Short mmCIF file of C-alpha atoms in Angstrom, two decimals:
data_model
loop_
_atom_site.label_atom_id
_atom_site.label_comp_id
_atom_site.label_asym_id
_atom_site.label_seq_id
_atom_site.Cartn_x
_atom_site.Cartn_y
_atom_site.Cartn_z
CA UNK O 1 -43.83 -61.97 -17.57
CA UNK O 2 -42.94 -58.61 -16.12
CA UNK O 3 -39.51 -59.85 -15.06
CA UNK O 4 -38.82 -60.94 -18.63
CA UNK O 5 -39.62 -57.47 -19.96
CA UNK O 6 -37.09 -55.94 -17.61
CA UNK O 7 -34.41 -58.38 -18.63
CA UNK O 8 -35.03 -57.67 -22.29
CA UNK O 9 -34.78 -53.93 -21.70
CA UNK O 10 -31.54 -54.33 -19.80
CA UNK O 11 -30.07 -56.50 -22.54
CA UNK O 12 -31.00 -53.91 -25.13
CA UNK O 13 -29.38 -51.19 -23.11
CA UNK O 14 -26.22 -53.24 -22.71
CA UNK O 15 -26.02 -53.78 -26.47
CA UNK O 16 -26.42 -50.07 -27.07
CA UNK O 17 -23.70 -49.44 -24.52
CA UNK O 18 -21.36 -51.77 -26.35
CA UNK O 19 -22.04 -50.13 -29.70
CA UNK O 20 -21.32 -46.74 -28.22
CA UNK O 21 -18.03 -48.02 -26.83
CA UNK O 22 -17.04 -49.31 -30.28
CA UNK O 23 -17.96 -45.91 -31.75
CA UNK O 24 -15.69 -44.14 -29.23
CA UNK O 25 -12.87 -46.57 -29.97
CA UNK O 26 -13.11 -45.88 -33.71
CA UNK O 27 -13.20 -42.11 -33.15
CA UNK O 28 -10.22 -42.37 -30.86
CA UNK O 29 -8.30 -44.38 -33.41
CA UNK O 30 -9.00 -41.90 -36.21
CA UNK O 31 -7.94 -38.95 -34.15
CA UNK O 32 -4.77 -40.59 -32.90
CA UNK O 33 -3.85 -42.01 -36.29
CA UNK O 34 -2.51 -38.73 -37.77
CA UNK O 35 -0.55 -38.05 -34.60
CA UNK O 36 1.12 -41.42 -34.59
CA UNK O 37 1.83 -41.28 -38.30
CA UNK O 38 3.55 -37.91 -37.79
CA UNK O 39 5.68 -39.46 -35.06
CA UNK O 40 6.44 -42.54 -37.16
CA UNK O 41 7.34 -40.45 -40.22
CA UNK O 42 9.53 -38.07 -38.30
CA UNK O 43 11.42 -40.85 -36.56
CA UNK O 44 11.94 -43.01 -39.62
CA UNK O 45 12.84 -40.16 -41.96
CA UNK O 46 14.79 -38.13 -39.43
CA UNK O 47 16.99 -40.89 -38.08
CA UNK O 48 19.43 -41.14 -41.03
CA UNK O 49 20.10 -37.37 -41.10
CA UNK O 50 20.90 -37.16 -37.41
CA UNK O 51 24.32 -36.23 -36.07
CA UNK O 52 25.13 -33.81 -38.89
CA UNK O 53 27.00 -30.63 -38.00
CA UNK O 54 24.02 -28.49 -38.98
CA UNK O 55 21.83 -30.16 -36.38
CA UNK O 56 24.16 -29.08 -33.63
CA UNK O 57 24.19 -25.51 -34.89
CA UNK O 58 20.40 -25.45 -34.92
CA UNK O 59 20.08 -27.08 -31.52
CA UNK O 60 22.33 -24.48 -29.99
CA UNK O 61 20.53 -21.75 -31.93
CA UNK O 62 17.19 -22.96 -30.55
CA UNK O 63 18.49 -23.21 -27.01
CA UNK O 64 20.20 -19.83 -27.08
CA UNK O 65 17.28 -18.08 -28.67
CA UNK O 66 14.64 -19.47 -26.31
CA UNK O 67 16.91 -18.80 -23.35
CA UNK O 68 17.39 -15.17 -24.36
CA UNK O 69 13.69 -14.86 -25.12
CA UNK O 70 12.87 -16.07 -21.63
CA UNK O 71 15.35 -13.69 -20.09
CA UNK O 72 13.11 -10.93 -21.48
CA UNK O 73 9.75 -12.61 -21.33
CA UNK O 74 9.74 -14.51 -18.02
CA UNK O 75 10.22 -11.55 -15.65
CA UNK O 76 8.02 -9.29 -17.76
CA UNK O 77 5.29 -11.87 -18.31
CA UNK O 78 5.22 -13.03 -14.69
CA UNK O 79 5.34 -9.42 -13.52
CA UNK O 80 2.45 -8.53 -15.80
CA UNK O 81 0.56 -11.59 -14.52
CA UNK O 82 1.00 -10.43 -10.92
CA UNK O 83 -0.11 -6.94 -11.95
CA UNK O 84 -3.24 -8.30 -13.63
CA UNK O 85 -3.98 -10.39 -10.54
CA UNK O 86 -3.43 -7.54 -8.12
CA UNK O 87 -5.56 -5.01 -9.94
CA UNK O 88 -8.24 -7.22 -11.42
CA UNK O 89 -11.65 -5.66 -11.72
CA UNK O 90 -10.41 -2.16 -12.53
CA UNK O 91 -11.00 -0.57 -15.92
CA UNK O 92 -7.36 -0.14 -16.97
CA UNK O 93 -6.72 -3.79 -16.35
CA UNK O 94 -9.71 -4.82 -18.41
CA UNK O 95 -8.12 -2.90 -21.29
CA UNK O 96 -4.67 -4.40 -20.65
CA UNK O 97 -6.13 -7.89 -20.45
CA UNK O 98 -7.95 -7.34 -23.73
CA UNK O 99 -4.69 -6.26 -25.38
CA UNK O 100 -2.87 -9.27 -23.93
CA UNK O 101 -5.56 -11.57 -25.29
CA UNK O 102 -5.34 -9.89 -28.67
CA UNK O 103 -1.56 -10.32 -28.66
CA UNK O 104 -1.89 -13.96 -27.69
CA UNK O 105 -4.29 -14.56 -30.54
CA UNK O 106 -2.29 -12.59 -33.10
CA UNK O 107 -0.67 -14.59 -35.92
CA UNK O 108 2.97 -14.94 -34.91
CA UNK O 109 4.16 -13.78 -38.33
CA UNK O 110 2.86 -10.31 -37.46
CA UNK O 111 5.10 -10.30 -34.41
CA UNK O 112 8.00 -11.13 -36.74
CA UNK O 113 7.12 -8.22 -39.05
CA UNK O 114 6.90 -5.72 -36.21
CA UNK O 115 10.18 -6.86 -34.67
CA UNK O 116 11.74 -6.69 -38.13
CA UNK O 117 10.59 -3.10 -38.51
CA UNK O 118 11.84 -2.11 -35.07
CA UNK O 119 14.84 -4.28 -34.17
CA UNK O 120 16.24 -5.61 -37.45
CA UNK O 121 16.10 -2.25 -39.22
CA UNK O 122 17.51 -0.28 -36.32
CA UNK O 123 20.37 -2.73 -35.68
CA UNK O 124 20.93 -3.12 -39.41
CA UNK O 125 21.09 -6.92 -39.34
CA UNK O 126 19.07 -10.07 -38.93
CA UNK O 127 20.20 -11.59 -35.68
CA UNK O 128 19.81 -14.07 -32.88
CA UNK O 129 18.93 -11.07 -30.71
CA UNK O 130 16.08 -9.98 -32.99
CA UNK O 131 14.83 -13.57 -33.06
CA UNK O 132 14.84 -13.70 -29.27
CA UNK O 133 12.90 -10.46 -29.06
CA UNK O 134 10.22 -11.76 -31.40
CA UNK O 135 9.91 -15.02 -29.42
CA UNK O 136 9.75 -12.99 -26.21
CA UNK O 137 6.91 -10.85 -27.57
CA UNK O 138 5.22 -14.04 -28.72
CA UNK O 139 5.23 -15.81 -25.32
CA UNK O 140 4.78 -12.74 -23.11
CA UNK O 141 0.95 -12.62 -23.16
CA UNK O 142 0.83 -16.38 -22.70
CA UNK O 143 3.02 -16.16 -19.59
CA UNK O 144 1.03 -13.25 -18.19
CA UNK O 145 -2.29 -15.09 -18.49
CA UNK O 146 -0.84 -18.34 -17.15
CA UNK O 147 0.62 -16.50 -14.15
CA UNK O 148 -2.66 -14.76 -13.43
CA UNK O 149 -4.68 -17.98 -13.76
CA UNK O 150 -2.34 -19.88 -11.47
CA UNK O 151 -2.38 -17.08 -8.91
CA UNK O 152 -6.16 -17.05 -8.87
CA UNK O 153 -6.28 -20.83 -8.59
CA UNK O 154 -3.98 -21.23 -5.64
CA UNK O 155 -3.51 -18.23 -3.46
CA UNK O 156 -6.53 -16.07 -2.75
CA UNK O 157 -6.79 -17.07 0.91
CA UNK O 158 -3.03 -17.26 1.31
CA UNK O 159 -2.40 -13.63 0.53
CA UNK O 160 -5.22 -12.54 2.80
CA UNK O 161 -3.74 -14.70 5.54
CA UNK O 162 -0.51 -12.76 5.26
CA UNK O 163 -2.28 -9.40 5.02
CA UNK O 164 -4.30 -10.20 8.13
CA UNK O 165 -1.02 -10.61 10.02
CA UNK O 166 -0.05 -7.07 9.17
CA UNK O 167 2.11 -7.84 6.13
CA UNK O 168 2.46 -5.15 3.52
CA UNK O 169 1.14 -6.04 0.10
CA UNK O 170 4.59 -6.55 -1.39
CA UNK O 171 5.76 -8.67 1.57
CA UNK O 172 2.65 -10.81 1.40
CA UNK O 173 3.31 -11.44 -2.29
CA UNK O 174 7.06 -11.97 -2.09
CA UNK O 175 7.34 -13.91 1.16
CA UNK O 176 4.14 -15.92 1.26
CA UNK O 177 2.65 -16.18 -2.22
CA UNK O 178 5.78 -16.47 -4.36
CA UNK O 179 7.25 -19.52 -2.53
CA UNK O 180 4.00 -21.38 -3.11
CA UNK O 181 3.95 -20.25 -6.73
CA UNK O 182 7.49 -21.44 -7.54
CA UNK O 183 6.49 -24.74 -9.09
CA UNK O 184 3.38 -23.56 -10.94
CA UNK O 185 5.33 -20.63 -12.39
CA UNK O 186 8.18 -22.90 -13.42
CA UNK O 187 5.67 -25.09 -15.25
CA UNK O 188 4.17 -22.01 -16.93
CA UNK O 189 7.64 -20.91 -18.07
CA UNK O 190 8.37 -24.40 -19.42
CA UNK O 191 5.11 -24.39 -21.37
CA UNK O 192 6.15 -20.98 -22.72
CA UNK O 193 9.51 -22.45 -23.76
CA UNK O 194 7.75 -25.26 -25.57
CA UNK O 195 5.57 -22.79 -27.45
CA UNK O 196 8.53 -20.61 -28.36
CA UNK O 197 10.67 -23.54 -29.48
CA UNK O 198 8.36 -24.59 -32.25
CA UNK O 199 7.75 -21.09 -33.62
CA UNK O 200 9.06 -20.43 -37.11
CA UNK O 201 7.13 -17.58 -38.64
CA UNK O 202 8.43 -14.73 -36.46
CA UNK O 203 12.00 -15.94 -36.92
CA UNK O 204 12.00 -15.80 -40.71
CA UNK O 205 11.99 -11.99 -40.59
CA UNK O 206 14.23 -11.64 -37.59
CA UNK O 207 16.81 -14.38 -37.22
CA UNK O 208 16.85 -15.40 -40.88
CA UNK O 209 18.77 -18.66 -40.41
CA UNK O 210 22.41 -19.50 -40.89
CA UNK O 211 24.25 -22.59 -42.08
CA UNK O 212 27.23 -21.81 -39.88
CA UNK O 213 27.86 -20.97 -36.26
CA UNK O 214 26.63 -17.43 -35.66
CA UNK O 215 29.44 -14.94 -35.10
CA UNK O 216 27.65 -13.45 -32.10
CA UNK O 217 24.35 -12.34 -30.69
CA UNK O 218 24.01 -9.73 -33.44
CA UNK O 219 24.39 -12.08 -36.38
CA UNK O 220 21.87 -14.31 -38.10
CA UNK O 221 21.35 -17.68 -36.44
CA UNK O 222 19.55 -20.90 -37.21
CA UNK O 223 17.07 -22.73 -35.06
CA UNK O 224 15.56 -26.18 -35.50
CA UNK O 225 12.31 -24.69 -36.73
CA UNK O 226 14.14 -22.55 -39.31
CA UNK O 227 16.24 -25.54 -40.35
CA UNK O 228 13.07 -27.53 -40.94
CA UNK O 229 11.46 -24.71 -42.90
CA UNK O 230 14.37 -23.94 -45.23
CA UNK O 231 15.74 -27.45 -45.70
CA UNK O 232 12.34 -28.91 -46.46
CA UNK O 233 11.96 -26.41 -49.31
CA UNK O 234 15.23 -27.57 -50.85
CA UNK O 235 15.11 -29.71 -54.04
CA UNK O 236 18.00 -31.93 -52.82
CA UNK O 237 17.09 -35.06 -50.90
CA UNK O 238 20.24 -34.78 -48.76
CA UNK O 239 19.14 -31.37 -47.54
CA UNK O 240 15.56 -32.55 -47.08
CA UNK O 241 16.91 -35.25 -44.78
CA UNK O 242 18.29 -32.43 -42.66
CA UNK O 243 14.78 -31.07 -42.27
CA UNK O 244 13.52 -34.43 -41.03
CA UNK O 245 16.43 -34.71 -38.64
CA UNK O 246 15.64 -31.25 -37.29
CA UNK O 247 12.01 -32.25 -36.82
CA UNK O 248 13.02 -35.37 -34.91
CA UNK O 249 15.31 -33.43 -32.59
CA UNK O 250 12.67 -30.74 -32.02
CA UNK O 251 10.02 -33.31 -31.14
CA UNK O 252 12.43 -35.06 -28.78
CA UNK O 253 13.33 -31.81 -27.03
CA UNK O 254 9.69 -30.79 -26.64
CA UNK O 255 8.80 -34.23 -25.33
CA UNK O 256 11.54 -34.04 -22.70
CA UNK O 257 10.39 -30.58 -21.62
CA UNK O 258 6.79 -31.81 -21.35
CA UNK O 259 7.90 -34.70 -19.18
CA UNK O 260 9.87 -32.33 -16.96
CA UNK O 261 6.86 -30.01 -16.70
CA UNK O 262 4.61 -32.91 -15.76
CA UNK O 263 7.08 -34.19 -13.21
CA UNK O 264 7.27 -30.75 -11.62
CA UNK O 265 3.51 -30.30 -11.41
CA UNK O 266 3.16 -33.79 -9.98
CA UNK O 267 5.46 -32.88 -7.10
CA UNK O 268 3.31 -29.82 -6.59
CA UNK O 269 0.19 -31.74 -5.68
CA UNK O 270 1.91 -33.36 -2.70
CA UNK T 1 -4.91 -6.59 25.79
CA UNK T 2 -8.57 -6.73 24.83
CA UNK T 3 -10.23 -3.44 24.06
CA UNK T 4 -13.76 -2.56 23.00
CA UNK T 5 -14.39 -2.12 19.32
CA UNK T 6 -16.95 0.52 18.40
CA UNK T 7 -18.47 0.70 14.93
CA UNK T 8 -20.29 3.82 13.79
CA UNK T 9 -22.58 3.99 10.72
CA UNK T 10 -20.51 1.56 8.72
CA UNK T 11 -21.49 1.07 5.09
CA UNK T 12 -19.58 -1.14 2.69
CA UNK T 13 -19.71 -1.39 -1.09
CA UNK T 14 -18.50 -3.55 -3.95
CA UNK T 15 -18.52 -1.15 -6.87
CA UNK T 16 -21.98 0.40 -6.79
CA UNK T 17 -23.56 -2.46 -4.89
CA UNK T 18 -24.09 -1.68 -1.22
CA UNK T 19 -23.38 -4.66 1.03
CA UNK T 20 -23.66 -3.10 4.48
CA UNK T 21 -26.10 -0.36 5.47
CA UNK T 22 -25.24 2.02 8.32
CA UNK T 23 -24.25 -0.58 10.86
CA UNK T 24 -23.50 0.74 14.36
CA UNK T 25 -22.59 -1.53 17.23
CA UNK T 26 -20.15 -2.04 20.09
CA UNK T 27 -18.15 -5.17 20.66
CA UNK T 28 -17.19 -4.97 24.34
CA UNK T 29 -13.78 -5.98 25.68
CA UNK T 30 -13.29 -9.46 27.15
CA UNK T 31 -16.51 -10.65 25.60
CA UNK T 32 -17.44 -12.84 22.69
CA UNK T 33 -19.66 -11.10 20.17
CA UNK T 34 -21.19 -13.46 17.66
CA UNK T 35 -22.51 -12.31 14.31
CA UNK T 36 -25.25 -14.49 12.89
CA UNK T 37 -27.34 -14.30 9.76
CA UNK T 38 -28.01 -16.15 6.51
CA UNK T 39 -25.49 -16.37 3.64
CA UNK T 40 -25.14 -13.07 1.84
CA UNK T 41 -26.29 -11.01 4.81
CA UNK T 42 -22.98 -9.16 5.04
CA UNK T 43 -21.47 -10.94 8.06
CA UNK T 44 -18.12 -11.60 6.43
CA UNK T 45 -17.99 -8.18 4.79
CA UNK T 46 -18.66 -6.64 8.20
CA UNK T 47 -15.74 -8.35 9.92
CA UNK T 48 -13.49 -7.71 6.92
CA UNK T 49 -14.20 -4.01 7.44
CA UNK T 50 -12.99 -4.30 11.02
CA UNK T 51 -9.43 -5.23 9.99
CA UNK T 52 -9.62 -3.33 6.70
CA UNK T 53 -9.28 -6.41 4.50
CA UNK T 54 -12.44 -5.34 2.71
CA UNK T 55 -10.65 -2.53 0.92
CA UNK T 56 -8.02 -4.90 -0.53
CA UNK T 57 -10.68 -6.28 -2.87
CA UNK T 58 -10.73 -4.36 -6.16
CA UNK T 59 -13.52 -1.76 -6.40
CA UNK T 60 -14.46 -2.21 -2.76
CA UNK T 61 -14.79 0.71 -0.37
CA UNK T 62 -16.46 1.59 2.91
CA UNK T 63 -17.83 4.58 4.78
CA UNK T 64 -18.18 5.25 8.48
CA UNK T 65 -15.73 4.66 11.30
CA UNK T 66 -14.38 1.92 13.54
CA UNK T 67 -12.92 2.91 16.91
CA UNK T 68 -10.46 0.90 18.97
CA UNK T 69 -8.84 2.41 22.03
CA UNK T 70 -9.90 5.97 21.07
CA UNK T 71 -8.39 5.65 17.62
CA UNK T 72 -10.31 5.59 14.37
CA UNK T 73 -8.95 2.56 12.54
CA UNK T 74 -9.75 4.21 9.23
CA UNK T 75 -7.30 6.99 9.98
CA UNK T 76 -4.48 4.55 10.73
CA UNK T 77 -2.17 2.65 8.42
CA UNK T 78 -4.02 -0.58 7.47
CA UNK T 79 -0.91 -2.57 8.35
CA UNK T 80 -1.04 -1.29 11.93
CA UNK T 81 -4.78 -1.98 12.04
CA UNK T 82 -4.26 -5.60 11.07
CA UNK T 83 -1.68 -6.00 13.80
CA UNK T 84 -4.25 -4.85 16.36
CA UNK T 85 -7.15 -6.78 14.85
CA UNK T 86 -6.19 -10.37 14.12
CA UNK T 87 -8.24 -12.65 11.89
CA UNK T 88 -8.87 -16.35 11.40
CA UNK T 89 -10.52 -17.41 8.16
CA UNK T 90 -13.30 -19.82 7.33
CA UNK T 91 -11.07 -22.54 5.92
CA UNK T 92 -7.69 -23.14 7.56
CA UNK T 93 -5.09 -21.37 5.43
CA UNK T 94 -1.66 -22.11 6.89
CA UNK T 95 1.28 -21.14 4.69
CA UNK T 96 1.85 -24.46 2.91
CA UNK T 97 5.58 -24.11 2.28
CA UNK T 98 6.39 -23.31 5.89
CA UNK T 99 6.79 -25.50 8.97
CA UNK T 100 4.51 -25.42 12.00
CA UNK T 101 6.98 -23.20 13.82
CA UNK T 102 7.48 -20.86 10.87
CA UNK T 103 3.73 -20.49 10.41
CA UNK T 104 3.33 -19.12 13.89
CA UNK T 105 6.46 -17.02 13.54
CA UNK T 106 5.29 -15.64 10.18
CA UNK T 107 3.42 -12.68 11.60
CA UNK T 108 6.39 -11.65 13.71
CA UNK T 109 8.80 -11.97 10.82
CA UNK T 110 6.46 -10.15 8.44
CA UNK T 111 6.46 -7.31 10.95
CA UNK T 112 10.23 -7.17 11.02
CA UNK T 113 11.00 -8.97 14.30
CA UNK T 114 14.26 -10.92 14.00
CA UNK T 115 15.31 -11.68 17.55
CA UNK T 116 15.30 -15.49 17.72
CA UNK T 117 14.64 -15.88 21.43
CA UNK T 118 11.70 -13.48 21.30
CA UNK T 119 10.29 -15.36 18.33
CA UNK T 120 10.58 -18.82 19.87
CA UNK T 121 9.16 -17.59 23.16
CA UNK T 122 6.22 -16.06 21.32
CA UNK T 123 5.68 -19.19 19.19
CA UNK T 124 5.48 -21.41 22.26
CA UNK T 125 3.18 -19.01 24.09
CA UNK T 126 0.81 -18.74 21.13
CA UNK T 127 0.70 -22.49 20.62
CA UNK T 128 -0.05 -22.91 24.34
CA UNK T 129 -2.86 -20.35 24.07
CA UNK T 130 -4.39 -22.14 21.12
CA UNK T 131 -4.03 -25.42 23.07
CA UNK T 132 -2.00 -26.93 20.28
CA UNK T 133 1.37 -27.02 22.04
CA UNK T 134 1.08 -30.51 23.47
CA UNK T 135 0.12 -31.91 20.09
CA UNK T 136 2.88 -30.28 18.07
CA UNK T 137 5.76 -29.65 20.45
CA UNK T 138 7.68 -32.60 19.02
CA UNK T 139 6.95 -31.76 15.42
CA UNK T 140 7.49 -28.00 15.35
CA UNK T 141 9.75 -28.23 12.34
CA UNK T 142 7.53 -30.56 10.34
CA UNK T 143 5.51 -29.39 7.34
CA UNK T 144 2.00 -28.16 8.17
CA UNK T 145 0.23 -30.67 5.96
CA UNK T 146 0.94 -33.35 8.56
CA UNK T 147 -1.61 -31.68 10.83
CA UNK T 148 -5.34 -32.44 10.74
CA UNK T 149 -7.67 -29.71 9.52
CA UNK T 150 -8.74 -28.99 13.07
CA UNK T 151 -5.12 -28.64 14.13
CA UNK T 152 -4.43 -26.45 11.13
CA UNK T 153 -7.24 -24.14 12.16
CA UNK T 154 -5.88 -23.89 15.71
CA UNK T 155 -2.48 -23.22 14.15
CA UNK T 156 -4.05 -20.32 12.27
CA UNK T 157 -5.40 -19.06 15.60
CA UNK T 158 -1.92 -19.35 17.12
CA UNK T 159 -0.54 -17.50 14.12
CA UNK T 160 -3.00 -14.68 14.68
CA UNK T 161 -2.27 -14.55 18.44
CA UNK T 162 1.50 -14.43 17.99
CA UNK T 163 1.47 -10.75 17.08
CA UNK T 164 -0.61 -9.99 20.20
CA UNK T 165 -3.67 -8.33 18.73
CA UNK T 166 -6.32 -6.67 20.91
CA UNK T 167 -9.18 -8.05 18.89
CA UNK T 168 -9.52 -11.52 17.38
CA UNK T 169 -11.96 -12.03 14.52
CA UNK T 170 -13.01 -15.57 13.68
CA UNK T 171 -14.95 -15.87 10.44
CA UNK T 172 -16.92 -19.14 10.66
CA UNK T 173 -13.79 -20.85 11.99
CA UNK T 174 -15.35 -24.26 12.47
CA UNK T 175 -17.73 -24.46 9.53
CA UNK T 176 -15.38 -26.71 7.55
CA UNK T 177 -14.34 -28.86 10.51
CA UNK T 178 -15.70 -32.07 12.02
CA UNK T 179 -17.85 -31.67 15.17
CA UNK T 180 -15.09 -32.61 17.60
CA UNK T 181 -12.60 -30.14 16.11
CA UNK T 182 -15.36 -27.54 16.08
CA UNK T 183 -15.96 -28.12 19.77
CA UNK T 184 -12.26 -27.62 20.49
CA UNK T 185 -12.37 -24.26 18.70
CA UNK T 186 -15.39 -23.28 20.79
CA UNK T 187 -13.62 -24.18 24.02
CA UNK T 188 -10.66 -22.19 22.84
CA UNK T 189 -12.82 -19.13 22.17
CA UNK T 190 -14.16 -19.46 25.69
CA UNK T 191 -10.61 -19.52 27.10
CA UNK T 192 -9.36 -16.65 25.01
CA UNK T 193 -12.02 -14.12 25.85
CA UNK T 194 -10.40 -13.22 29.17
CA UNK T 195 -7.59 -11.53 27.27
CA UNK T 196 -9.08 -10.58 23.90
CA UNK T 197 -12.11 -8.96 22.39
CA UNK T 198 -13.55 -11.70 20.24
CA UNK T 199 -15.79 -11.37 17.21
CA UNK T 200 -17.12 -14.68 15.95
CA UNK T 201 -19.08 -15.07 12.74
CA UNK T 202 -21.18 -18.20 12.60
CA UNK T 203 -23.97 -19.87 10.67
CA UNK T 204 -24.66 -22.05 13.59
CA UNK T 205 -27.16 -20.60 16.06
CA UNK T 206 -26.46 -23.26 18.68
CA UNK T 207 -22.81 -22.28 18.55
CA UNK T 208 -23.79 -18.63 18.93
CA UNK T 209 -25.96 -19.47 21.90
CA UNK T 210 -23.20 -21.50 23.54
CA UNK T 211 -20.28 -19.11 23.32
CA UNK T 212 -21.70 -15.62 22.93
CA UNK T 213 -21.98 -12.85 25.48
CA UNK T 214 -23.54 -10.68 22.83
CA UNK T 215 -25.20 -11.73 19.58
CA UNK T 216 -25.98 -9.59 16.56
CA UNK T 217 -28.26 -10.65 13.73
CA UNK T 218 -27.53 -9.39 10.20
CA UNK T 219 -30.09 -9.55 7.39
CA UNK T 220 -29.48 -8.12 3.92
CA UNK T 221 -26.64 -5.90 5.09
CA UNK T 222 -28.46 -4.46 8.06
CA UNK T 223 -27.95 -5.03 11.73
CA UNK T 224 -31.43 -6.13 12.71
CA UNK T 225 -31.06 -6.76 16.38
CA UNK T 226 -28.39 -7.25 19.03
CA UNK T 227 -28.50 -8.42 22.59
CA UNK T 228 -27.54 -11.22 24.91
CA UNK T 229 -28.18 -14.59 23.30
CA UNK T 230 -30.77 -15.40 25.95
CA UNK T 231 -32.77 -12.31 25.02
CA UNK T 232 -32.26 -12.51 21.29
CA UNK T 233 -33.10 -16.17 20.96
CA UNK T 234 -36.02 -16.31 23.37
CA UNK T 235 -37.48 -12.80 23.35
CA UNK T 236 -36.70 -11.24 19.96
CA UNK T 237 -37.86 -7.62 19.74
CA UNK T 238 -37.83 -7.38 15.96
CA UNK T 239 -40.32 -9.26 13.80
CA UNK T 240 -37.58 -10.15 11.32
CA UNK T 241 -35.48 -11.76 14.05
CA UNK T 242 -38.40 -13.92 15.03
CA UNK T 243 -39.02 -14.86 11.40
CA UNK T 244 -35.37 -15.77 10.92
CA UNK T 245 -35.16 -17.80 14.12
CA UNK T 246 -38.29 -19.74 13.31
CA UNK T 247 -37.05 -20.49 9.82
CA UNK T 248 -39.42 -18.28 7.90
CA UNK T 249 -36.56 -16.23 6.53
CA UNK T 250 -33.19 -16.77 4.83
#
């Protein structure tokens, strides 16, 4: 009699378990559905417009602009991250960290407006340079926080180990901590690139977009995100196809960068 | 090499919180001084004051003085202090991107020594001292993660010895190791005391009793009692020591 009661209870629990699993499956499906439909749409609509001259211009614009942006943002952001790590706990740093957080949470279009007011007006032209500056400002707080987090996660005992051997603070950081941080920092920079690549809003005010090859760093330039934005607004289906093509290329580039980032952080755990 | 370390009215703080209260004690040369006490009693903070690592933590400061060889360590450059007072940490922390050889050489290189023959001589000597030489002599240029944790900890000891300190601090060096590796560290401490002044922090009272010439008990940031382990463990003078030893405390 007693045995039977137990078995019934267990059966009931198993049934409940199964129902819960079905529930999770349905939730998973509904949350993945929009993602996959975006992918499907972008691939099917973007494919025909691929290999147009405009795509190439935008691809190069994107690459150049993110590269320039990183030239500014990577050393500054990583440097700021090290500074935050080194001086954590003091009052000034609490203020700086608060500002960095505020910057990171600020709508990117505000960054575009500020860079417009400072760079575009003073140089007298929309330009690839101004676009890079706005992307740099956009990813800088992200890089600083990532750097600080990764430093905290991996090196507290390492730096002390070096200090205990009579290393100066800068030597401990440069010779012992930095080599260990190479991969994590590279991953942080790649994640920053990915964030910058997809940004559109700050570029509208700064880089403007261009249907032709830019004449130089100080002339307007297109990026994939700008191409998507402007071409999608066009009433002509031919131009709209360009927007889809741009979206497809952008997704492909971001996916490749993600894979590279994952591959790098996998090697790290060894 | 070994020289007595004399601490006078040492107090340490994190921000406004006082961690150590007016600690005065002498750690005699060529002896092992063990520091015992429950977690949070200030043992680690105390030894971190001896090589001035304490002050590298933001908002941390200390008062009082620490004397080594007639010099007040708090009037010297902290970099020079850390060359005289070596330290081994609780968990082995070899430099992960460097080889076995480079780990031991790190202290020399960080202090600007470039002469290759001096470095390799010193590396071998330090590995011999930490009784690791026979185990690693054929894999000196291998990455450190091929070593066991126990070996890594002895490598950290070799690393600390390579710059020829007078004092060697070991902060719970075997608490994260298996019993056999822990025993090896203990034997090593025994061997090393003829040439160094050794300060050993430990949770483990049996370990303190086995290796110590002098034992000091810390409770809530105060030095409660110090003496030979035989005296301290069997004839405690302070009520709190007795309470701690019998498990009524901490």
